[in-house]
Each structure stands twice: as C-alpha cells, then as structure tokens.
Coordinates of C-alpha atoms in Angstrom, one line a residue:
Chain Q
M1 CA 108.7 90.5 100.1
S2 CA 108.5 87.0 101.4
L3 CA 107.6 84.2 99.1
G4 CA 105.4 82.7 101.8
K5 CA 105.1 79.0 102.9
V6 CA 105.1 76.3 100.1
P7 CA 104.1 73.1 101.7
T8 CA 105.9 70.2 100.1
H9 CA 102.9 67.7 100.2
L10 CA 100.7 69.9 97.9
L11 CA 100.5 70.4 94.1
Y12 CA 100.3 74.0 92.7
T13 CA 99.1 76.0 89.8
K14 CA 100.8 78.9 87.7
T15 CA 98.0 81.0 88.9
H16 CA 98.6 80.4 92.7
E17 CA 96.2 77.8 93.7
W18 CA 97.1 74.8 95.7
V19 CA 95.8 71.3 95.4
R20 CA 95.5 68.5 97.8
V21 CA 94.5 65.0 96.5
D22 CA 92.2 63.4 98.7
G23 CA 91.1 60.0 97.2
D24 CA 88.9 60.7 94.3
K25 CA 88.7 64.5 95.1
V26 CA 91.1 67.4 95.2
V27 CA 90.8 70.2 97.9
I28 CA 91.7 73.5 96.5
G29 CA 92.6 76.9 98.0
I30 CA 95.1 79.9 97.4
T31 CA 98.8 79.8 98.4
D32 CA 100.3 81.9 101.1
Y33 CA 102.0 84.0 98.5
A34 CA 98.8 84.7 96.8
Q35 CA 97.0 85.7 99.9
S36 CA 99.7 88.2 100.9
K37 CA 99.6 89.7 97.5
L38 CA 95.8 90.1 97.8
G39 CA 95.8 91.6 101.2
D40 CA 92.8 91.6 103.4
V41 CA 90.1 89.3 101.8
V42 CA 86.6 90.7 102.5
F43 CA 84.3 88.6 100.3
V44 CA 84.5 85.0 98.7
E45 CA 82.3 84.1 96.1
L46 CA 82.0 80.2 95.7
P47 CA 80.3 78.0 93.2
S48 CA 77.4 75.7 94.2
T49 CA 78.0 72.0 94.9
G50 CA 77.2 69.9 91.7
D51 CA 78.5 72.7 89.3
D52 CA 80.8 71.5 86.8
F53 CA 84.1 73.2 85.6
D54 CA 86.6 72.5 83.0
A55 CA 90.3 73.0 83.9
G56 CA 91.4 76.5 83.7
L57 CA 87.8 78.1 84.0
S58 CA 87.1 80.6 86.7
L59 CA 85.1 78.9 89.6
A60 CA 85.3 81.4 92.3
T61 CA 86.3 85.1 92.9
I62 CA 88.0 86.6 96.0
E63 CA 87.5 90.2 96.7
S64 CA 90.2 91.9 98.9
V65 CA 90.3 95.6 99.8
K66 CA 92.9 96.0 96.9
G67 CA 91.0 94.1 94.1
V68 CA 89.3 91.2 92.8
S69 CA 90.9 87.9 91.8
D70 CA 89.5 84.9 89.9
I71 CA 90.3 81.3 91.1
Y72 CA 90.8 78.9 88.3
A73 CA 90.0 75.3 88.3
P74 CA 93.2 73.3 88.5
I75 CA 91.6 70.3 87.1
S76 CA 88.2 69.5 85.5
G77 CA 85.6 68.2 87.8
S78 CA 82.4 69.0 89.6
V79 CA 82.2 70.8 92.9
W80 CA 81.9 68.4 95.8
E81 CA 82.1 70.7 98.7
V82 CA 82.6 74.4 99.4
N83 CA 84.0 76.0 102.6
E84 CA 80.9 77.8 103.8
E85 CA 82.7 79.3 106.8
L86 CA 84.4 81.7 104.4
E87 CA 81.0 83.4 104.1
D88 CA 81.4 84.8 107.6
I89 CA 85.1 84.5 108.2
P90 CA 86.8 85.3 104.8
E91 CA 89.9 86.3 106.7
Y92 CA 90.7 82.5 107.1
I93 CA 92.1 82.9 103.7
N94 CA 94.8 85.3 105.0
E95 CA 95.3 83.9 108.3
D96 CA 95.3 80.0 107.4
P97 CA 95.5 79.7 103.6
Y98 CA 96.5 75.9 103.5
G99 CA 94.0 75.0 106.4
Q100 CA 90.8 76.9 107.4
G101 CA 91.1 78.9 104.3
W102 CA 90.4 76.1 101.9
L103 CA 88.0 77.0 99.2
L104 CA 86.4 73.9 97.7
S105 CA 86.7 70.4 96.7
L106 CA 86.3 68.9 93.2
S107 CA 85.8 65.4 92.1
I108 CA 88.5 64.2 89.9
E109 CA 87.3 63.4 86.3
D110 CA 90.6 62.6 84.7
Q111 CA 93.5 61.6 86.8
T112 CA 96.1 62.6 84.1
E113 CA 95.3 66.2 84.6
L114 CA 97.1 66.0 87.9
D115 CA 100.4 65.3 86.2
D116 CA 100.1 68.9 84.6
L117 CA 100.2 70.6 88.1
L118 CA 103.4 71.9 89.6
T119 CA 105.4 70.3 92.4
A120 CA 106.3 72.4 95.4
E121 CA 109.8 72.7 94.1
E122 CA 108.5 73.8 90.7
Y123 CA 106.1 76.3 92.3
Q124 CA 108.8 77.7 94.6
A125 CA 111.1 78.2 91.4
L126 CA 108.1 80.0 89.7
L127 CA 107.7 82.4 92.7
E128 CA 111.5 83.2 92.8
D129 CA 111.2 84.1 89.0
E130 CA 108.1 86.3 89.5
E131 CA 109.8 88.4 92.4
Chain X
M1 CA 114.0 105.1 88.0
L2 CA 111.6 105.3 90.7
K3 CA 112.0 107.7 93.4
H4 CA 112.1 107.1 97.3
T5 CA 111.0 109.3 100.1
P6 CA 113.6 109.5 103.1
L7 CA 111.3 107.1 104.9
Y8 CA 111.7 104.3 102.3
N9 CA 114.2 102.2 104.2
W10 CA 112.1 102.3 107.3
H11 CA 109.0 101.1 105.4
V12 CA 111.0 98.2 104.0
A13 CA 112.4 97.4 107.4
E14 CA 108.8 97.4 108.8
G15 CA 107.9 94.7 106.2
A16 CA 105.6 97.2 104.2
N17 CA 104.0 95.8 101.0
I18 CA 105.6 98.4 98.6
T19 CA 103.7 99.8 95.6
E20 CA 104.5 102.0 92.9
F21 CA 102.7 105.5 93.0
A22 CA 103.4 108.6 91.2
G23 CA 106.8 107.6 90.3
Y24 CA 107.6 106.6 93.9
E25 CA 107.9 103.3 95.7
M26 CA 105.6 103.8 98.6
P27 CA 103.9 101.6 101.4
L28 CA 100.6 100.3 100.4
H29 CA 100.3 98.7 103.8
Y30 CA 102.3 97.3 106.5
K31 CA 102.1 93.9 108.1
S32 CA 98.9 94.5 109.9
G33 CA 96.9 95.2 106.6
I34 CA 94.7 97.9 105.1
L35 CA 91.5 97.0 107.3
E36 CA 93.5 97.3 110.5
E37 CA 95.3 100.3 109.5
H38 CA 91.9 101.9 108.4
R39 CA 90.2 101.1 111.6
T40 CA 93.2 102.3 113.7
V41 CA 92.8 105.7 112.0
R42 CA 89.1 105.9 112.8
T43 CA 89.4 104.8 116.5
K44 CA 93.0 106.0 117.4
A45 CA 95.6 107.5 115.1
G46 CA 97.7 106.8 112.1
L47 CA 101.0 108.2 110.5
F48 CA 101.4 108.7 106.9
D49 CA 104.4 109.3 104.6
L50 CA 103.3 112.1 102.4
C51 CA 106.9 113.2 101.3
H52 CA 106.0 112.3 97.7
M53 CA 103.5 115.1 97.5
G54 CA 104.6 118.4 95.7
Q55 CA 105.0 121.8 97.2
I56 CA 105.4 124.9 95.1
R57 CA 106.2 128.3 96.8
V58 CA 104.8 131.4 95.2
R59 CA 106.1 134.8 96.4
G60 CA 106.6 138.3 95.1
R61 CA 104.9 141.6 94.8
Q62 CA 101.9 140.1 92.6
A63 CA 101.6 136.7 94.2
V64 CA 98.0 137.3 95.2
E65 CA 96.9 138.6 91.9
Y66 CA 98.8 135.9 90.2
L67 CA 97.2 133.1 92.2
D68 CA 93.7 134.6 91.8
Y69 CA 94.3 134.5 88.1
V70 CA 95.5 130.8 88.0
L71 CA 93.2 129.3 90.7
T72 CA 89.5 128.8 90.8
Q73 CA 89.5 129.8 94.6
K74 CA 89.5 133.2 96.1
I75 CA 92.9 134.2 97.2
A76 CA 92.8 138.0 97.9
D77 CA 90.9 137.6 101.2
M78 CA 93.1 134.7 102.7
Q79 CA 94.7 135.6 106.1
P80 CA 98.0 134.4 107.1
G81 CA 97.7 131.0 108.8
Q82 CA 94.7 129.9 106.6
V83 CA 94.5 127.0 104.1
R84 CA 92.0 126.7 101.2
Y85 CA 91.1 123.9 98.8
S86 CA 91.4 125.1 95.2
L87 CA 91.2 123.7 91.7
L88 CA 93.9 124.5 88.9
T89 CA 91.9 124.5 85.6
T90 CA 92.9 125.0 82.0
F91 CA 91.4 127.7 79.8
D92 CA 88.7 125.1 78.7
G93 CA 87.7 124.3 82.3
G94 CA 89.4 120.9 82.5
T95 CA 90.9 120.0 85.8
I96 CA 94.8 120.2 85.9
D97 CA 95.0 119.4 89.6
D98 CA 93.2 120.0 93.0
L99 CA 95.5 121.4 95.7
M100 CA 95.7 123.2 99.2
V101 CA 96.9 126.8 99.3
Y102 CA 98.8 127.8 102.5
K103 CA 98.8 131.5 103.0
K104 CA 101.8 132.6 104.9
K105 CA 102.9 136.2 106.0
S106 CA 104.7 137.1 102.8
E107 CA 104.4 134.0 100.5
F108 CA 102.1 131.2 99.5
V109 CA 102.7 127.3 99.4
L110 CA 100.7 125.3 97.0
V111 CA 100.5 121.5 98.1
V112 CA 99.8 119.4 95.1
N113 CA 99.3 115.7 94.0
A114 CA 102.4 113.8 93.6
A115 CA 101.5 112.6 90.3
N116 CA 101.0 116.1 89.1
K117 CA 103.9 118.1 90.7
E118 CA 106.0 118.5 87.5
K119 CA 103.0 119.1 85.3
D120 CA 101.6 121.8 87.6
Y121 CA 104.9 123.4 88.0
A122 CA 105.4 123.6 84.4
W123 CA 101.9 125.0 83.8
L124 CA 102.3 127.7 86.6
R125 CA 105.5 128.9 85.1
D126 CA 104.0 129.0 81.7
Q127 CA 101.0 131.2 83.0
K128 CA 103.3 133.5 85.0
G129 CA 103.7 136.0 82.0
L130 CA 104.5 139.5 83.2
Y131 CA 103.4 138.8 86.8
D132 CA 106.1 139.8 89.2
V133 CA 106.2 136.5 91.1
E134 CA 108.9 133.9 91.9
L135 CA 107.9 130.1 91.7
T136 CA 110.1 127.7 93.6
D137 CA 109.6 123.8 93.5
L138 CA 110.0 122.9 97.3
S139 CA 109.2 119.1 96.8
D140 CA 112.6 118.0 97.3
T141 CA 113.4 120.4 100.2
Y142 CA 110.4 119.7 102.6
G143 CA 108.7 116.5 103.4
I144 CA 105.2 116.1 104.9
I145 CA 104.0 113.8 107.5
G146 CA 100.3 113.1 108.1
L147 CA 99.0 112.5 111.6
Q148 CA 95.3 111.5 111.5
G149 CA 92.7 110.2 114.0
P150 CA 91.0 111.1 117.2
A151 CA 94.1 110.7 119.3
A152 CA 96.2 112.9 117.0
E153 CA 95.9 116.1 119.1
R154 CA 96.8 114.2 122.3
I155 CA 100.0 112.8 120.5
L156 CA 101.1 116.0 118.8
A157 CA 100.4 118.6 121.7
P158 CA 103.4 117.6 123.9
L159 CA 105.7 118.4 121.2
V160 CA 104.3 121.7 120.1
E161 CA 104.9 124.7 122.5
D162 CA 101.6 126.4 122.3
G163 CA 98.3 126.8 120.3
L164 CA 97.6 123.3 119.0
G165 CA 94.3 123.2 121.1
N166 CA 93.2 126.5 119.6
L167 CA 94.2 125.6 116.0
R168 CA 91.1 125.4 114.0
Y169 CA 90.4 123.2 110.9
L170 CA 92.1 124.6 107.7
R171 CA 94.5 126.6 109.8
F172 CA 98.2 126.2 110.4
L173 CA 100.9 127.4 112.8
E174 CA 104.7 127.8 112.6
T175 CA 106.6 125.9 115.2
E176 CA 109.7 123.9 115.5
F177 CA 110.8 120.4 116.3
F178 CA 114.4 119.7 117.6
E179 CA 114.9 123.5 117.0
V180 CA 114.2 123.2 113.3
A181 CA 111.3 125.2 111.8
A182 CA 108.1 123.4 111.1
V183 CA 104.7 124.2 109.8
V184 CA 101.8 122.2 111.4
S185 CA 98.3 122.5 109.8
R186 CA 95.0 121.1 111.0
T187 CA 94.2 119.3 107.7
G188 CA 93.9 116.0 106.2
Y189 CA 92.0 113.8 103.8
T190 CA 90.7 111.1 106.1
G191 CA 87.8 112.7 107.7
E192 CA 89.3 112.5 111.1
D193 CA 90.7 115.3 113.2
G194 CA 94.4 115.4 112.6
F195 CA 97.4 117.4 111.2
E196 CA 100.0 117.6 108.4
I197 CA 103.5 118.5 109.3
Y198 CA 105.9 120.1 107.0
F199 CA 109.5 119.7 107.9
P200 CA 112.9 119.6 106.1
L201 CA 113.1 116.4 104.1
Q202 CA 116.3 115.1 105.5
A203 CA 114.9 115.4 109.1
V204 CA 111.7 113.7 108.5
P205 CA 112.7 110.3 109.7
A206 CA 113.8 111.8 113.1
L207 CA 110.5 113.3 113.5
W208 CA 108.6 110.4 112.3
N209 CA 110.4 108.1 114.8
Q210 CA 109.8 110.6 117.5
L211 CA 106.1 110.8 116.7
L212 CA 105.7 107.1 116.7
R213 CA 107.3 106.9 120.1
E214 CA 105.1 109.6 121.6
G215 CA 102.1 108.1 120.1
K216 CA 102.7 104.4 120.9
S217 CA 100.7 104.4 124.2
L218 CA 97.8 105.9 122.3
G219 CA 97.8 103.3 119.7
L220 CA 99.6 105.3 116.8
V221 CA 100.6 103.1 113.9
P222 CA 102.1 103.8 110.3
V223 CA 99.5 103.7 107.7
G224 CA 100.0 103.1 103.9
L225 CA 98.3 104.3 100.8
G226 CA 95.8 101.5 100.7
A227 CA 94.1 102.8 103.9
R228 CA 94.7 106.4 102.8
D229 CA 92.5 105.7 99.7
T230 CA 89.9 103.7 101.7
L231 CA 89.7 106.6 104.3
R232 CA 89.2 109.3 101.8
L233 CA 86.7 107.4 99.8
E234 CA 84.5 106.9 102.8
M235 CA 84.3 110.7 103.0
G236 CA 83.5 110.9 99.4
Y237 CA 86.5 113.2 98.9
S238 CA 87.7 113.6 95.2
L239 CA 90.9 112.1 94.0
Y240 CA 92.8 113.5 90.9
G241 CA 92.8 110.9 88.0
H242 CA 89.6 109.5 89.4
E243 CA 86.9 112.1 90.2
L244 CA 88.9 114.9 88.6
S245 CA 90.8 115.0 85.3
R246 CA 91.3 117.1 82.1
Q247 CA 88.0 115.6 81.0
I248 CA 86.1 116.0 84.4
N249 CA 85.8 119.7 85.4
P250 CA 85.1 120.8 88.8
L251 CA 81.5 121.4 88.2
D252 CA 80.9 117.8 87.1
A253 CA 82.8 116.9 90.4
G254 CA 80.4 118.9 92.3
L255 CA 83.3 121.1 93.5
D256 CA 81.3 124.5 93.0
F257 CA 82.3 125.7 96.5
A258 CA 85.9 126.0 95.3
V259 CA 85.2 127.8 92.1
K260 CA 84.5 131.6 92.6
F261 CA 82.6 133.0 89.7
E262 CA 82.4 136.2 91.5
K263 CA 86.2 136.9 90.9
D264 CA 86.8 139.2 87.8
Y265 CA 88.8 136.6 86.0
F266 CA 90.5 133.2 86.3
I267 CA 91.9 130.7 83.8
G268 CA 88.9 128.7 83.0
K269 CA 86.2 131.0 84.2
E270 CA 84.6 131.6 80.7
A271 CA 84.5 128.0 79.8
L272 CA 83.1 127.0 83.3
E273 CA 80.5 129.8 83.0
E274 CA 79.4 128.5 79.7
I275 CA 79.2 124.9 81.0
K276 CA 77.2 126.1 84.0
S277 CA 74.8 128.3 81.9
S278 CA 74.2 125.6 79.5
G279 CA 73.7 123.1 82.2
V280 CA 76.1 120.7 83.9
K281 CA 75.4 117.3 82.0
R282 CA 77.3 114.9 84.4
E283 CA 77.8 114.6 88.1
I284 CA 79.8 112.6 90.6
A285 CA 77.2 110.3 92.4
A286 CA 77.8 108.1 95.6
F287 CA 76.5 104.6 95.8
V288 CA 76.5 101.7 98.2
A289 CA 76.3 98.3 96.7
E290 CA 74.3 95.4 98.4
G291 CA 75.7 92.2 99.4
K292 CA 79.2 90.8 98.5
V293 CA 79.8 93.4 95.7
I294 CA 82.7 95.7 95.6
P295 CA 82.7 98.4 92.9
R296 CA 85.9 98.9 91.1
T297 CA 87.2 101.8 89.0
G298 CA 85.6 101.5 85.5
Y299 CA 82.8 99.2 86.2
K300 CA 79.7 100.5 84.3
I301 CA 76.5 102.0 85.9
I302 CA 73.4 100.7 84.3
C303 CA 69.9 102.3 84.3
Q304 CA 67.1 100.9 82.3
D305 CA 69.4 98.7 80.1
K306 CA 71.5 101.6 79.2
A307 CA 75.1 102.6 80.7
V308 CA 74.8 105.9 82.2
G309 CA 78.2 106.3 83.7
F310 CA 81.1 104.4 85.3
V311 CA 82.8 104.0 88.7
T312 CA 85.5 106.5 89.3
S313 CA 86.6 105.1 92.7
G314 CA 85.2 102.0 94.4
T315 CA 86.3 100.0 97.3
F316 CA 85.1 98.0 100.3
S317 CA 84.2 100.4 103.1
P318 CA 85.7 99.0 106.3
T319 CA 83.5 101.0 108.4
L320 CA 80.2 100.1 106.6
E321 CA 81.5 96.7 105.7
R322 CA 79.9 97.2 102.2
G323 CA 81.1 98.1 98.7
I324 CA 81.1 101.8 98.1
A325 CA 81.6 103.9 94.9
L326 CA 81.9 107.4 93.6
A327 CA 80.6 107.3 89.9
L328 CA 80.5 109.7 87.1
I329 CA 77.0 109.6 85.7
E330 CA 74.6 111.5 83.6
K331 CA 73.0 114.2 85.5
G332 CA 69.5 114.3 86.6
L333 CA 68.5 110.6 86.1
E334 CA 64.8 110.3 86.9
N335 CA 64.9 106.6 87.4
E336 CA 67.0 106.1 90.6
N337 CA 66.9 102.3 90.1
V338 CA 70.6 101.9 89.0
H339 CA 72.8 98.9 88.8
L340 CA 76.4 98.1 88.7
E341 CA 77.7 95.8 85.9
V342 CA 80.1 93.2 87.6
R343 CA 81.6 90.8 85.2
G344 CA 78.5 90.7 83.2
Q345 CA 76.0 90.6 85.9
L346 CA 73.8 93.5 87.3
K347 CA 74.0 94.2 90.9
P348 CA 71.7 96.7 92.7
L349 CA 73.1 100.0 93.9
T350 CA 71.7 102.5 96.4
R351 CA 72.4 106.1 95.8
V352 CA 73.5 108.0 99.0
K353 CA 74.8 111.4 100.0
T354 CA 78.4 111.8 100.8
P355 CA 80.1 111.4 103.3
F356 CA 79.6 107.6 103.3
V357 CA 80.6 107.9 107.0
P358 CA 80.3 111.0 109.2
G359 CA 83.3 113.1 109.2
R360 CA 84.7 114.4 112.5
V361 CA 87.2 117.1 111.5
K362 CA 87.5 119.8 114.2
K363 CA 85.7 122.8 112.7

C-alpha cells in the first residue's frame, strides 16, 4: 500500500495528524496515509470554537464506513476555527487531506510543544516502520 | 500463514486495500472505495471474489437422511437444481454455521462460511456415525465468483447457452465456460438480482477477467468485502459471528423459517423446542440512528437507563445515508424508546423492520 503524500512544509504526530503553523495558530488535519487507511469518510464531529484541549486529548472524531477514529490535539490550545464545510462534504478529507479537508485551527498556548512534533522526514520514517 | 485465493495477485495489481479475513488476505475495497462499490452494485453490477468460502460435498445412499439429521432445514423434498438456506446447530441449539444447500441430481453441496469451513467439516464428519455417506471438502477444488446487481443477467446471459432468463431465485443450472463445467445459481447476499458461479479454482481468474470484459460497458466493477458487508446489512441478513454464534441460536436470530420442527428429528431439535416453548428471550432487532451516528459492533443498547442488548452489526448505510444496526436485545421490550451508547453519550435509535432497503431479488 502507498504511504501517501507527506508534504515537507508540515509537522506531524505519531497518530497521523498534520500540523501547519500559521502565526499564533496551528491548522490541523489528518495525513494522506491516515485518510487512505480510514477509507470513505462519512461523518466528522468537530468541537466548538473556544473549546480548550490539552495536547493528546481527543478533539474530534471521524467516522468512515469502516470505523471510527479519534483525532488528538497535537498541542494544547483553544479551538479558533473549524472547517464547517466538512458537515456537508466530509469526502474532502479523502480527496484533499492537506487542503479542503483541514479540520480545525487551534491557538498556540505553548510554543515549545511544537518541538515535540515530527518533521516530514521523521513521519515518513514512522510510516515505513508501520508498513 | 495467510491464504490467498487465485485472484489475490489480481487484487493487489488493482491497488486493492487488503484485509485479513477468515485466514485469507482478501480485498476490503479497491481504489474507488466502499461507498462507490456499494452504489455500483445497487445500480449496475459488481463482481465478488468468494473463493475463500467453503464447499462440502455430501453423497452416498443416505445423503438425504443424513442431511435431514444434521441440518435444521428440510432436505427430503428438495428437487435437483434447488438451493436452500439452512442452519447447522449443536445438540444444545447453538449455531455452528449458516449455509446454502445445493441439491444436485445425485449429491448435495453445502456452501459454508469461510471462517467456519474446517470446523463445519469436522463436525459433519463427527456426526456421520453409521450413515452411508461420503463427505468431501471441495473448498480447494472449486472457486466461487459472485455477480450481483440489476445488470447481472444482461452481463452473464451472453456467456450461458440457455435458460438464464428462466432461472428463478434459489435455483441453479449446470453449464460450461471455455468448455469447462460450471454451476450458476441465482443467489447472493446483497439483496440485488444476481448469480454465484462455481468453477474450478485454477480457472477462476480466466472467468473473472472474461466477466469483467463482458460487463465493462454495463458498468461492472470488482467489489471488496467492505461493500459486501454494507450490502448484506442493508438487507438485514445475518452474518455468522455477529447475528449467529454458538451463543445465539437460530430462534434468537429470527430464522425460524429455516428451522423445521415438523421433521422427526434433527440435531438441536429438542433443545430448540424447549427454548421455543419456554419463550425465546432475545431477538435480533433492526435500528436506524439519527444524525451523524454510526452504530458499531458491541455498542450497548440502552432502554430506561438499563442495557438491554448490544449491536451485533452496524454500519453507515450508503443508500439511506444513515447509521444502521442489527442488535441482540431482550425480547418484547414494552418501551420502544431505546438509545445507543456511543462513547459515553446516549443517541436515539428508531426501530425498523428489515430489510432497511427494499430487496430486488428475482422471485
């Protein structure tokens, strides 16, 4: 199976979320590898703006035909914006996981937490280990 | 060591997402995904690799008496060319498997679930006793291809010399492809019109490719186990290991139609009669979820703060675009106001009758 695209300008988690730093916020989604493992996404449950999460807590769930997956907060923060388009078009996650399939943005509370995330190279190595 | 059907390399070359099922590496879905494969079967046609399933031939002077002894279904009045759904039960009424019985001129073939084939064969051999019958495991000799969907007959008809149009549901005919003998039955587990084709295992890839070529213009695509499950669940059909098990007897599962108490005897008859007369305590019920909820196997069914059962099969119905479930619950709940426990939250369920989606088999 293909490991999918791993864009070099993003950061990653071991649980297959991607993170794009955008000023004092981070935008979060799931990786190409993760979406291909999940298969057809049919429902996405997102938190409300203003909800606070500690790093590592489940902040969203994605239901595919095959099963349900938790999405974990890569860093601590409060939800700034959610991708409301996913309500009607959850398939964006399959079709464009790094673009229109973004899930939400979080405000950054502690910059140092970003240091714990994986680089593209490290994430690619993790995928090769998993397969 | 995982096993492969003769189509395994074909699936891999097509980019299938491979999953382990019943000791086999099988296609879960191809590149287009479960939803599209499901919808193609409902609107056009799909081709299924079912070579992992088991086939057990029963023949001999007492084949009829023996099968009437081990199976819950009535066998004595079956005519050649007929197919019947039956259960295989233990002496205490637990379900060993559900299967299809094919009655040929002078022998029977039992088509059984892939995960149960060794277990079934061992059980059947153990029950043989003094019956004058011969059991043969044909699972590694013949393969099965499923062709399901409204376009199935138009795809297959040009390849079958005669009779396909007159072939009724739960009937089969013997024909040949490439001058090799084959059995074609009008059967399936999708709720659509369609066929299952029995063919020598080594020759399956040639027939598979031929069918895909013939069906291409009518929209035929290969379909994996993912859509096979969503299709059967939309029909409310039982799946062994989910709605049926050693612990879930055929009466719990609502399969009374396949349990023939009028027979003098069959293994499990006394136990099942006892269960029936003392009142069946549980039932398989069908539910539709509201909103963005997908029931999953094992989720609890809650009624008035009390767990009254659990989901045996749940999925997203591509046709209804809703979560659907079969669940084993206490029978005769007076309060129909039931909920599904999803990660600690209660979500409303609406009880419905199966099928969830109208079936279109050719009766």
